[in-house]
Short mmCIF file of C-alpha atoms and ligand atoms in Angstrom, two decimals:
data_model
loop_
_atom_site.label_atom_id
_atom_site.label_comp_id
_atom_site.label_asym_id
_atom_site.label_seq_id
_atom_site.Cartn_x
_atom_site.Cartn_y
_atom_site.Cartn_z
CA MET A 28 159.32 125.99 77.87
CA ALA A 29 158.86 122.34 76.98
CA ASP A 30 157.95 121.20 73.49
CA ALA A 31 154.30 121.15 72.62
CA SER A 32 152.67 118.09 71.14
CA LEU A 33 149.38 117.09 69.63
CA THR A 34 148.33 113.47 70.14
CA TRP A 35 145.56 111.95 68.01
CA LEU A 36 143.14 109.82 70.03
CA GLY A 37 141.16 108.63 67.01
CA HIS A 38 138.19 110.32 65.28
CA ALA A 39 138.28 114.06 66.12
CA SER A 40 139.71 113.64 69.62
CA PHE A 41 143.05 115.15 70.54
CA ARG A 42 145.24 115.63 73.57
CA LEU A 43 147.20 118.85 73.28
CA ASP A 44 150.16 119.28 75.62
CA SER A 45 151.17 122.92 75.71
CA PRO A 46 154.68 124.33 76.12
CA GLY A 47 153.58 125.63 79.53
CA GLY A 48 152.75 122.10 80.67
CA LYS A 49 148.98 122.36 80.30
CA ARG A 50 147.00 119.38 79.08
CA ILE A 51 144.07 120.24 76.86
CA TYR A 52 141.53 117.77 75.51
CA ILE A 53 139.76 118.68 72.28
CA ASP A 54 136.49 116.86 71.51
CA PRO A 55 137.32 114.00 73.91
CA TRP A 56 135.26 111.08 72.57
CA LEU A 57 137.50 108.56 74.30
CA GLU A 58 135.10 105.69 73.68
CA ASN A 59 135.67 105.92 69.94
CA PRO A 60 136.63 102.60 68.35
CA LYS A 61 140.16 103.81 67.50
CA CYS A 62 141.09 105.37 70.84
CA PRO A 63 144.10 103.50 72.26
CA ASP A 64 143.41 101.79 75.59
CA ALA A 65 146.21 103.77 77.22
CA GLU A 66 144.39 107.03 76.42
CA LYS A 67 140.93 106.06 77.66
CA GLU A 68 141.61 107.05 81.28
CA PRO A 69 143.38 110.41 81.26
CA GLU A 70 145.78 111.08 84.13
CA HIS A 71 145.40 114.79 84.04
CA CYS A 72 143.34 117.48 82.34
CA ASP A 73 143.52 121.28 82.59
CA VAL A 74 141.06 122.40 79.91
CA ILE A 75 138.46 120.84 77.60
CA ALA A 76 137.55 122.53 74.32
CA LEU A 77 134.62 121.44 72.18
CA THR A 78 133.76 122.26 68.58
CA HIS A 79 130.08 121.28 68.86
CA GLY A 80 127.57 119.24 70.79
CA HIS A 81 127.31 116.00 68.82
CA ASP A 82 128.07 113.01 70.99
CA ASP A 83 131.12 111.99 68.94
CA HIS A 84 132.67 115.30 70.08
CA VAL A 85 131.27 115.91 73.58
CA GLY A 86 132.30 112.37 74.49
CA ALA A 87 133.65 112.14 78.04
CA THR A 88 133.54 115.88 78.78
CA ILE A 89 131.15 115.64 81.73
CA GLU A 90 133.00 112.69 83.28
CA LEU A 91 136.41 114.35 82.88
CA SER A 92 135.15 117.59 84.40
CA LYS A 93 133.86 115.69 87.42
CA LYS A 94 137.12 113.80 87.83
CA PHE A 95 139.51 116.72 87.36
CA GLY A 96 137.27 119.71 87.84
CA PRO A 97 136.04 122.22 88.15
CA LEU A 98 137.68 122.62 84.75
CA PRO A 99 137.53 125.44 82.24
CA ILE A 100 135.40 124.25 79.33
CA VAL A 101 135.62 126.17 76.06
CA ALA A 102 132.43 125.73 74.05
CA MET A 103 129.58 127.65 72.48
CA VAL A 104 127.43 129.42 75.07
CA GLU A 105 124.43 127.10 74.62
CA LEU A 106 126.56 123.98 74.73
CA LYS A 107 128.39 125.00 77.88
CA ALA A 108 125.06 125.78 79.56
CA TRP A 109 123.80 122.32 78.57
CA LEU A 110 126.93 120.70 79.97
CA LYS A 111 126.45 122.48 83.30
CA GLU A 112 122.79 121.46 83.44
CA ASN A 113 123.95 117.91 82.93
CA GLY A 114 126.46 117.88 85.73
CA ALA A 115 129.68 119.21 84.23
CA GLN A 116 131.99 120.72 86.84
CA THR A 117 133.23 123.95 85.36
CA ASP A 118 133.67 127.64 86.05
CA ASP A 119 131.04 130.40 86.11
CA ILE A 120 132.22 131.98 82.85
CA PRO A 121 129.56 131.65 80.14
CA GLY A 122 130.48 129.75 77.02
CA SER A 123 131.70 131.97 74.23
CA ASN A 124 130.65 132.43 70.63
CA LYS A 125 132.30 132.84 67.24
CA GLY A 126 134.84 135.63 67.01
CA GLY A 127 135.44 135.89 70.73
CA THR A 128 138.71 134.85 72.34
CA VAL A 129 138.84 133.37 75.82
CA GLU A 130 141.86 132.47 77.91
CA ALA A 131 141.99 129.29 79.94
CA ALA A 132 145.06 128.05 81.83
CA GLY A 133 147.17 130.61 79.98
CA VAL A 134 146.13 129.39 76.52
CA LYS A 135 143.93 131.39 74.14
CA PHE A 136 140.92 129.87 72.39
CA THR A 137 138.90 131.51 69.62
CA LEU A 138 135.74 129.94 68.24
CA THR A 139 135.50 130.35 64.48
CA HIS A 140 132.91 129.62 61.86
CA ALA A 141 132.09 126.10 60.67
CA PHE A 142 129.33 124.75 58.46
CA HIS A 143 127.73 121.82 60.24
CA SER A 144 124.61 120.97 62.20
CA GLY A 145 124.31 121.40 65.96
CA GLY A 146 122.50 119.70 68.83
CA THR A 147 123.51 117.95 72.02
CA PRO A 148 123.51 114.20 72.80
CA ASP A 149 119.91 114.41 74.16
CA GLY A 150 118.64 116.44 71.20
CA SER A 151 118.65 119.86 72.92
CA TYR A 152 119.89 122.91 71.08
CA GLY A 153 123.64 123.17 71.59
CA GLY A 154 124.46 126.26 69.57
CA GLU A 155 126.08 126.28 66.16
CA ALA A 156 129.04 124.12 65.32
CA ALA A 157 132.38 125.92 65.43
CA GLY A 158 136.06 125.60 64.70
CA ILE A 159 138.66 126.55 67.31
CA VAL A 160 141.93 128.44 66.96
CA VAL A 161 144.19 127.60 69.90
CA GLU A 162 147.11 129.94 70.60
CA LEU A 163 149.67 128.34 72.90
CA GLU A 164 151.84 130.19 75.41
CA ASN A 165 154.72 130.41 72.89
CA GLY A 166 152.51 131.88 70.14
CA THR A 167 152.08 128.66 68.13
CA LYS A 168 148.59 128.54 66.64
CA VAL A 169 146.65 125.40 65.86
CA TYR A 170 143.34 125.59 64.00
CA PHE A 171 140.86 122.80 64.61
CA ALA A 172 138.29 123.11 61.82
CA GLY A 173 135.79 120.91 63.67
CA ASP A 174 133.19 119.19 61.52
CA THR A 175 132.62 121.29 58.43
CA CYS A 176 132.61 121.46 54.69
CA VAL A 177 135.14 123.73 53.03
CA PHE A 178 134.05 127.37 52.89
CA GLY A 179 135.55 130.49 51.35
CA ASP A 180 135.88 132.38 54.59
CA MET A 181 138.60 129.97 55.71
CA GLN A 182 140.80 132.60 54.08
CA LEU A 183 139.76 134.95 56.91
CA ILE A 184 141.16 132.44 59.39
CA ARG A 185 144.43 132.65 57.46
CA LYS A 186 144.32 136.44 57.40
CA ILE A 187 143.47 136.94 61.06
CA TYR A 188 145.13 134.00 62.81
CA ALA A 189 147.69 132.57 60.34
CA PRO A 190 147.65 129.11 61.95
CA ASP A 191 150.89 127.13 61.99
CA VAL A 192 149.04 123.83 61.90
CA ALA A 193 145.52 123.03 60.68
CA VAL A 194 143.58 120.00 61.89
CA LEU A 195 141.05 119.08 59.21
CA PRO A 196 138.37 116.39 58.90
CA ILE A 197 138.83 114.31 55.75
CA GLY A 198 136.54 111.32 56.17
CA GLY A 199 133.68 112.60 54.03
CA HIS A 200 129.97 111.79 54.54
CA PHE A 201 129.51 114.08 57.58
CA THR A 202 132.37 116.48 56.78
CA MET A 203 134.90 117.47 54.14
CA ASP A 204 136.46 114.70 52.12
CA PRO A 205 140.03 114.93 50.75
CA ARG A 206 138.88 116.86 47.66
CA GLU A 207 137.35 119.62 49.80
CA ALA A 208 140.12 119.45 52.38
CA ALA A 209 142.71 120.12 49.67
CA VAL A 210 140.96 123.40 48.87
CA ALA A 211 140.74 124.15 52.59
CA CYS A 212 144.53 123.74 52.79
CA GLU A 213 144.93 126.43 50.11
CA LEU A 214 142.54 128.80 51.86
CA ILE A 215 144.01 128.32 55.34
CA GLY A 216 147.64 128.46 54.24
CA ALA A 217 149.04 126.37 57.11
CA LYS A 218 152.25 124.58 56.15
CA ARG A 219 151.29 121.49 58.12
CA VAL A 220 147.94 119.73 58.16
CA VAL A 221 146.84 116.97 60.53
CA PRO A 222 143.90 114.95 59.16
CA CYS A 223 141.17 113.56 61.41
CA HIS A 224 137.54 112.36 61.41
CA TYR A 225 138.45 109.46 59.08
CA GLY A 226 138.82 105.71 59.49
CA THR A 227 136.71 105.57 62.67
CA PHE A 228 134.29 103.34 60.80
CA PRO A 229 133.99 102.42 57.10
CA LEU A 230 131.64 105.33 56.29
CA LEU A 231 134.47 107.81 56.92
CA ALA A 232 136.46 106.65 53.91
CA GLY A 233 138.78 109.56 53.06
CA THR A 234 142.49 108.88 53.54
CA PRO A 235 145.60 111.00 54.17
CA ASP A 236 147.15 109.63 50.95
CA GLU A 237 144.27 111.02 48.91
CA LEU A 238 144.78 114.39 50.57
CA ARG A 239 148.54 114.26 49.90
CA GLN A 240 147.92 113.70 46.20
CA LEU A 241 145.60 116.69 46.00
CA ALA A 242 147.19 119.18 48.41
CA LYS A 243 150.52 120.10 46.87
CA GLY A 244 153.01 122.07 48.95
CA VAL A 245 151.43 121.08 52.24
CA GLU A 246 152.91 118.63 54.71
CA VAL A 247 150.14 116.16 55.59
CA VAL A 248 151.15 114.86 59.01
CA ALA A 249 149.14 111.68 59.54
CA VAL A 250 149.79 109.63 62.67
CA ASP A 251 148.12 106.48 63.91
CA PRO A 252 145.78 106.86 66.89
CA GLY A 253 148.03 107.36 69.91
CA GLY A 254 150.70 109.00 67.78
CA SER A 255 151.90 112.54 68.42
CA VAL A 256 152.84 115.50 66.26
CA GLU A 257 155.46 117.88 67.63
CA LEU A 258 154.28 121.48 67.38
ZN1 ZN B 324 131.80 114.45 64.07
#
Protein backbone atom coordinates (compact mmCIF):
# COMPACT_ATOMS: atom_id res chain seq x y z
CA MET A 1 0.00 0.00 0.00
CA ALA A 2 1.14 3.55 -0.70
CA ASP A 3 1.89 6.01 2.07
CA ALA A 4 -1.01 7.95 3.45
CA SER A 5 -0.91 11.72 3.73
CA LEU A 6 -2.96 14.49 5.20
CA THR A 7 -2.82 17.83 3.39
CA TRP A 8 -4.03 21.01 5.09
CA LEU A 9 -6.10 23.23 2.80
CA GLY A 10 -6.43 26.07 5.32
CA HIS A 11 -9.04 26.53 8.08
CA ALA A 12 -10.52 23.09 8.92
CA SER A 13 -10.28 21.69 5.38
CA PHE A 14 -8.17 18.64 4.64
CA ARG A 15 -7.41 16.31 1.79
CA LEU A 16 -6.69 12.83 3.09
CA ASP A 17 -5.02 10.41 0.69
CA SER A 18 -5.40 6.89 1.99
CA PRO A 19 -2.93 4.01 1.64
CA GLY A 20 -5.48 2.33 -0.65
CA GLY A 21 -5.38 5.29 -3.04
CA LYS A 22 -8.66 6.87 -1.95
CA ARG A 23 -8.98 10.64 -1.80
CA ILE A 24 -11.12 11.92 1.03
CA TYR A 25 -12.05 15.55 1.61
CA ILE A 26 -12.84 16.60 5.17
CA ASP A 27 -14.84 19.82 5.63
CA PRO A 28 -13.93 21.09 2.14
CA TRP A 29 -14.31 24.88 2.42
CA LEU A 30 -12.05 25.44 -0.57
CA GLU A 31 -12.97 29.11 -0.84
CA ASN A 32 -11.31 29.85 2.49
CA PRO A 33 -8.81 32.70 2.32
CA LYS A 34 -5.83 30.39 2.99
CA CYS A 35 -6.65 27.61 0.53
CA PRO A 36 -3.85 27.38 -2.05
CA ASP A 37 -4.98 28.07 -5.61
CA ALA A 38 -3.73 24.64 -6.69
CA GLU A 39 -6.18 22.97 -4.28
CA LYS A 40 -9.30 24.93 -5.21
CA GLU A 41 -10.24 22.66 -8.11
CA PRO A 42 -9.83 19.06 -6.96
CA GLU A 43 -8.90 16.52 -9.63
CA HIS A 44 -10.47 13.61 -7.90
CA CYS A 45 -12.63 12.82 -4.88
CA ASP A 46 -13.86 9.47 -3.52
CA VAL A 47 -15.51 10.49 -0.24
CA ILE A 48 -16.49 13.68 1.59
CA ALA A 49 -16.78 13.71 5.38
CA LEU A 50 -18.27 16.61 7.31
CA THR A 51 -18.10 17.45 11.00
CA HIS A 52 -21.10 19.81 10.97
CA GLY A 53 -23.26 22.03 8.81
CA HIS A 54 -21.72 25.48 9.21
CA ASP A 55 -20.76 26.96 5.88
CA ASP A 56 -17.05 27.11 6.74
CA HIS A 57 -17.19 23.29 6.89
CA VAL A 58 -19.80 22.28 4.28
CA GLY A 59 -17.99 24.50 1.77
CA ALA A 60 -17.90 22.96 -1.70
CA THR A 61 -19.52 19.65 -0.74
CA ILE A 62 -22.52 19.98 -3.06
CA GLU A 63 -20.40 21.13 -6.01
CA LEU A 64 -17.84 18.35 -5.53
CA SER A 65 -20.56 15.72 -5.27
CA LYS A 66 -22.05 16.92 -8.55
CA LYS A 67 -18.68 16.92 -10.27
CA PHE A 68 -17.41 13.56 -9.02
CA GLY A 69 -20.56 11.90 -7.78
CA PRO A 70 -22.60 10.25 -6.78
CA LEU A 71 -20.16 10.26 -3.87
CA PRO A 72 -20.43 8.77 -0.41
CA ILE A 73 -20.92 11.64 2.03
CA VAL A 74 -20.29 10.97 5.72
CA ALA A 75 -22.28 13.40 7.86
CA MET A 76 -24.92 13.56 10.56
CA VAL A 77 -28.27 12.21 9.38
CA GLU A 78 -29.97 15.63 9.30
CA LEU A 79 -27.07 17.26 7.51
CA LYS A 80 -26.86 14.58 4.83
CA ALA A 81 -30.61 14.89 4.24
CA TRP A 82 -30.21 18.66 3.86
CA LEU A 83 -27.37 18.18 1.39
CA LYS A 84 -29.51 15.84 -0.72
CA GLU A 85 -32.42 18.28 -0.67
CA ASN A 86 -30.02 20.90 -1.93
CA GLY A 87 -28.74 18.91 -4.86
CA ALA A 88 -25.86 16.84 -3.50
CA GLN A 89 -25.21 13.73 -5.57
CA THR A 90 -24.73 10.94 -3.08
CA ASP A 91 -25.84 7.43 -2.19
CA ASP A 92 -29.11 6.27 -0.62
CA ILE A 93 -27.53 5.47 2.76
CA PRO A 94 -28.85 7.78 5.47
CA GLY A 95 -26.36 9.96 7.27
CA SER A 96 -25.11 8.44 10.49
CA ASN A 97 -24.99 9.67 14.06
CA LYS A 98 -22.55 9.67 16.96
CA GLY A 99 -21.20 6.27 17.93
CA GLY A 100 -21.99 4.60 14.64
CA THR A 101 -19.30 3.51 12.20
CA VAL A 102 -19.84 3.58 8.46
CA GLU A 103 -17.58 2.33 5.70
CA ALA A 104 -17.05 4.29 2.52
CA ALA A 105 -14.56 3.36 -0.21
CA GLY A 106 -12.96 0.87 2.17
CA VAL A 107 -12.30 3.46 4.90
CA LYS A 108 -14.13 3.51 8.24
CA PHE A 109 -15.67 6.67 9.65
CA THR A 110 -17.08 7.09 13.16
CA LEU A 111 -18.87 10.24 14.25
CA THR A 112 -17.97 11.20 17.81
CA HIS A 113 -19.12 13.80 20.26
CA ALA A 114 -18.25 17.49 19.95
CA PHE A 115 -19.48 20.55 21.81
CA HIS A 116 -20.48 23.16 19.25
CA SER A 117 -23.59 24.63 17.68
CA GLY A 118 -25.25 23.21 14.57
CA GLY A 119 -27.22 24.52 11.61
CA THR A 120 -26.80 24.53 7.85
CA PRO A 121 -25.78 27.42 5.56
CA ASP A 122 -29.46 28.41 5.05
CA GLY A 123 -30.29 28.22 8.76
CA SER A 124 -32.02 24.81 8.69
CA TYR A 125 -31.35 22.28 11.42
CA GLY A 126 -28.32 20.23 10.44
CA GLY A 127 -27.98 17.92 13.42
CA GLU A 128 -25.43 18.27 16.17
CA ALA A 129 -21.80 19.03 15.49
CA ALA A 130 -19.52 16.00 15.60
CA GLY A 131 -15.94 14.87 15.49
CA ILE A 132 -14.84 12.08 13.14
CA VAL A 133 -12.49 9.15 13.69
CA VAL A 134 -11.20 7.91 10.34
CA GLU A 135 -9.66 4.44 10.22
CA LEU A 136 -7.63 3.91 7.06
CA GLU A 137 -7.19 0.59 5.26
CA ASN A 138 -3.90 -0.07 7.10
CA GLY A 139 -5.43 0.56 10.54
CA THR A 140 -4.04 4.09 11.02
CA LYS A 141 -6.56 6.21 12.89
CA VAL A 142 -6.94 9.95 12.56
CA TYR A 143 -9.30 11.85 14.87
CA PHE A 144 -10.73 15.10 13.55
CA ALA A 145 -12.17 16.87 16.59
CA GLY A 146 -14.23 19.24 14.44
CA ASP A 147 -15.22 22.52 16.06
CA THR A 148 -15.40 21.99 19.79
CA CYS A 149 -14.22 23.05 23.19
CA VAL A 150 -12.22 20.55 25.20
CA PHE A 151 -14.37 18.03 27.07
CA GLY A 152 -13.61 15.24 29.51
CA ASP A 153 -15.04 12.47 27.39
CA MET A 154 -12.20 12.93 24.90
CA GLN A 155 -10.62 10.26 27.10
CA LEU A 156 -13.27 7.86 25.77
CA ILE A 157 -12.02 8.56 22.25
CA ARG A 158 -8.57 7.53 23.50
CA LYS A 159 -9.94 4.43 25.20
CA ILE A 160 -12.07 3.23 22.31
CA TYR A 161 -10.19 4.39 19.21
CA ALA A 162 -6.63 5.24 20.36
CA PRO A 163 -6.03 7.64 17.45
CA ASP A 164 -2.51 7.84 16.02
CA VAL A 165 -2.99 11.46 15.00
CA ALA A 166 -5.40 14.08 16.34
CA VAL A 167 -6.48 17.10 14.31
CA LEU A 168 -7.49 19.85 16.72
CA PRO A 169 -8.83 23.38 16.30
CA ILE A 170 -6.67 25.93 18.14
CA GLY A 171 -7.80 29.32 16.87
CA GLY A 172 -10.04 30.20 19.81
CA HIS A 173 -13.19 32.36 19.64
CA PHE A 174 -15.39 29.68 17.99
CA THR A 175 -13.43 26.65 19.25
CA MET A 176 -10.67 25.55 21.58
CA ASP A 177 -7.67 27.81 21.93
CA PRO A 178 -4.16 26.46 22.63
CA ARG A 179 -4.80 26.33 26.40
CA GLU A 180 -7.80 24.03 25.94
CA ALA A 181 -6.17 22.12 23.10
CA ALA A 182 -3.21 21.27 25.35
CA VAL A 183 -5.61 19.55 27.77
CA ALA A 184 -7.30 17.84 24.82
CA CYS A 185 -3.89 16.44 23.82
CA GLU A 186 -3.56 14.86 27.28
CA LEU A 187 -7.05 13.37 27.15
CA ILE A 188 -6.76 12.02 23.60
CA GLY A 189 -3.25 10.64 24.03
CA ALA A 190 -2.26 10.85 20.35
CA LYS A 191 1.49 11.23 19.88
CA ARG A 192 1.05 13.62 16.98
CA VAL A 193 -1.31 16.57 16.76
CA VAL A 194 -2.12 18.61 13.66
CA PRO A 195 -3.56 22.05 14.52
CA CYS A 196 -6.24 23.72 12.39
CA HIS A 197 -9.02 26.34 12.50
CA TYR A 198 -6.46 29.09 13.17
CA GLY A 199 -4.99 31.94 11.14
CA THR A 200 -7.85 31.99 8.61
CA PHE A 201 -8.60 35.53 9.73
CA PRO A 202 -7.32 37.61 12.68
CA LEU A 203 -10.11 36.47 15.04
CA LEU A 204 -8.67 32.93 15.06
CA ALA A 205 -5.53 33.98 16.90
CA GLY A 206 -4.20 30.78 18.50
CA THR A 207 -0.86 29.55 17.16
CA PRO A 208 0.94 26.18 16.97
CA ASP A 209 3.84 27.67 18.98
CA GLU A 210 1.51 28.43 21.88
CA LEU A 211 0.25 24.86 21.75
CA ARG A 212 3.83 23.51 21.65
CA GLN A 213 4.71 25.42 24.81
CA LEU A 214 1.72 24.01 26.65
CA ALA A 215 1.47 20.46 25.30
CA LYS A 216 4.59 18.69 26.50
CA GLY A 217 5.41 15.28 25.08
CA VAL A 218 3.27 15.77 22.00
CA GLU A 219 4.58 16.37 18.51
CA VAL A 220 2.70 19.39 17.14
CA VAL A 221 2.90 18.95 13.38
CA ALA A 222 2.03 22.33 11.89
CA VAL A 223 2.26 22.77 8.12
CA ASP A 224 1.45 25.75 5.96
CA PRO A 225 -1.73 25.53 3.88
CA GLY A 226 -0.93 23.15 1.02
CA GLY A 227 1.57 21.27 3.17
CA SER A 228 1.22 17.57 3.90
CA VAL A 229 1.75 15.35 6.92
CA GLU A 230 2.78 11.76 6.29
CA LEU A 231 0.60 9.35 8.24
ZN1 LIG B 1 -15.67 26.29 12.00
